Short mmCIF file of C-alpha atoms in Angstrom, two decimals:
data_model
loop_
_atom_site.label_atom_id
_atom_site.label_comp_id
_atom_site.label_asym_id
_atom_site.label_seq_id
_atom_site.Cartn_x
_atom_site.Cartn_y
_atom_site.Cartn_z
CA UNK A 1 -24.45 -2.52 117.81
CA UNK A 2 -26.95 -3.28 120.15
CA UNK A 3 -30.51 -4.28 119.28
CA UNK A 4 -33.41 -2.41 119.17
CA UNK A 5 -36.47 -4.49 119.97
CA UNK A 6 -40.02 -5.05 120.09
CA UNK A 7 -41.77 -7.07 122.31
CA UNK A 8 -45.71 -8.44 122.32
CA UNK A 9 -46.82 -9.45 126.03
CA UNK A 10 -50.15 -10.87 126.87
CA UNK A 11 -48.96 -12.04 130.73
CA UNK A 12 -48.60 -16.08 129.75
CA UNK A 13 -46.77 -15.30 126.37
CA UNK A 14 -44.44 -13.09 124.89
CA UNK A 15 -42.80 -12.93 121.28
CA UNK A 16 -39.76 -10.49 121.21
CA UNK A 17 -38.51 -9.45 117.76
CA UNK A 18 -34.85 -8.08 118.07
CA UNK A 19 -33.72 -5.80 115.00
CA UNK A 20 -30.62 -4.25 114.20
CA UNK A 21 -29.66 -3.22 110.72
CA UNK A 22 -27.93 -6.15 109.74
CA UNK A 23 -30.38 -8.64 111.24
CA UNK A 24 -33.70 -9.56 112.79
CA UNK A 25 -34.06 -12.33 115.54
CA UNK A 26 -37.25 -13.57 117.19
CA UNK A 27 -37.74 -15.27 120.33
CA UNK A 28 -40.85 -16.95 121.84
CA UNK A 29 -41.37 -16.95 126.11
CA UNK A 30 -43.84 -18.75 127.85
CA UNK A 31 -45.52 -18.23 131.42
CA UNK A 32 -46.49 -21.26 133.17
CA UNK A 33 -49.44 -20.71 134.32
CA UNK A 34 -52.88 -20.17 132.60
CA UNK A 35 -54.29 -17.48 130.94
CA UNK A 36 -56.22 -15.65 133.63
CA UNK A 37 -54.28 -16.34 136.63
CA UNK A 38 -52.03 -13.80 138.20
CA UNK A 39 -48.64 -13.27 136.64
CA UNK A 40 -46.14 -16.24 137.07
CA UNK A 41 -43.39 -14.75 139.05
CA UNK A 42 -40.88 -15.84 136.79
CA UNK A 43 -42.34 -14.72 133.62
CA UNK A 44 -41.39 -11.13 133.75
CA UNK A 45 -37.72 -11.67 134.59
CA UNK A 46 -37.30 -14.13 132.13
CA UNK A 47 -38.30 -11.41 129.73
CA UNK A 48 -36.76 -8.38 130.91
CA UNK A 49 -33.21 -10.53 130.18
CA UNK A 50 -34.58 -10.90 127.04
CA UNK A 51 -34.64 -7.13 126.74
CA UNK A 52 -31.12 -6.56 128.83
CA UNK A 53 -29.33 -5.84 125.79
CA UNK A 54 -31.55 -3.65 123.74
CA UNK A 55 -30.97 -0.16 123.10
CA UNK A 56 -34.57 0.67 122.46
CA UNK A 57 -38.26 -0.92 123.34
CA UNK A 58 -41.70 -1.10 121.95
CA UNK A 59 -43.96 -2.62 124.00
CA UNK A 60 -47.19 -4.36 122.54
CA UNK A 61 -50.26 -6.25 123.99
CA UNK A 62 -53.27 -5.83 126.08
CA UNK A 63 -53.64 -2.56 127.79
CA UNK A 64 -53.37 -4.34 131.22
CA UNK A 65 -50.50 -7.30 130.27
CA UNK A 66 -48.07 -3.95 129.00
CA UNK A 67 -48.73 -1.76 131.39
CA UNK A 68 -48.36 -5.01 134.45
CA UNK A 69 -44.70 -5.93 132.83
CA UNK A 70 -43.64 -1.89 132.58
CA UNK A 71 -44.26 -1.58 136.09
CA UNK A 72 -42.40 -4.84 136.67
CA UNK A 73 -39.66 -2.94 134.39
CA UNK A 74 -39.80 -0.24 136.66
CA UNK A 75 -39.47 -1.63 139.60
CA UNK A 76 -37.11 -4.35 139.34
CA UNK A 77 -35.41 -3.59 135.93
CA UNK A 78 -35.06 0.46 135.87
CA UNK A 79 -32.18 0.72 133.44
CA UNK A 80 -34.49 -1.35 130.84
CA UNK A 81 -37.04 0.39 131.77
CA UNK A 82 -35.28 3.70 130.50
CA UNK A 83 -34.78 2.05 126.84
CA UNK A 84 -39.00 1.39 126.57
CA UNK A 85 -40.01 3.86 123.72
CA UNK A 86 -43.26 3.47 123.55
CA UNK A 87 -46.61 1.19 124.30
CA UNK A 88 -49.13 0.48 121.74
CA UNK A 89 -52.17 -1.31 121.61
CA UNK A 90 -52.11 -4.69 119.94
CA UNK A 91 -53.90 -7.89 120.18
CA UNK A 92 -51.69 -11.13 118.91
CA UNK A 93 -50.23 -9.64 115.90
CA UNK A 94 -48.21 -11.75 113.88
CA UNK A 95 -44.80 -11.54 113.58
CA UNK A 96 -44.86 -10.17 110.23
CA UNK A 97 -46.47 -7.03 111.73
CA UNK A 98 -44.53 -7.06 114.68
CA UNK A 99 -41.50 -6.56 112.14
CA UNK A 100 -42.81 -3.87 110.06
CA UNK A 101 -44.30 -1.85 113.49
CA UNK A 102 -40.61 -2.19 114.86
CA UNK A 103 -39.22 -1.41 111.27
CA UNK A 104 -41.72 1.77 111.40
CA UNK A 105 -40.46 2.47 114.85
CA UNK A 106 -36.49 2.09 114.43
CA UNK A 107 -36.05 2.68 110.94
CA UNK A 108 -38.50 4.87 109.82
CA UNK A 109 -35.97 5.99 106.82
CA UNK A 110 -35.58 2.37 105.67
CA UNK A 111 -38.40 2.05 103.31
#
């Protein structure tokens, strides 16, 4: 089964949380440059083949860093783009909450 997954995105960092019933993996990415500067062109394709596998995506962060990286998805990744879900607001949860937002999300009849 392929995973559904959630991913924060703040344009230097992103921590994905992958889910599926069975099991929940997390992954960390890193941009190289600095906070501030304009999107490291590898950064967003390094994270959309995080994403290549997932069935369904949450996107969380900054207003600005989720909407940058859907466009990106758009653009040069339109069949992950079609799996994105939703966008919510969310400034460097941890990954506890990541997990129980993407719980909420994909499972809402697990609790």
């Amino acid at each position: 089964m392929k995973p559904a997954s959630v991913v924060w995105i703040d344009g230097v960092e992103a921590r994905l949380i992958h889910l599926s019933e069975e099991k929940m993996e997390r992954r960390r990415l890193l941009g190289a440059l600095p906070a501030g500067t304009i999107i490291d062109s590898d950064f967003y394709p390094l994270v959309a083949q995080e994403l290549a596998h997932s069935h369904a995506i949450l996107l969380v962060g900054p207003q600005r860093a989720r909407d940058q990286f859907a466009q990106y998805l758009q653009r040069s990744a339109p069949r992950i783009a079609l799996a994105v879900i939703g966008s919510i607001d969310g400034h460097d949860p941890s990954d506890s909450e990541l997990a129980r937002l993407a719980s909420h999300h994909f499972f809402p009849h697990s609790d």
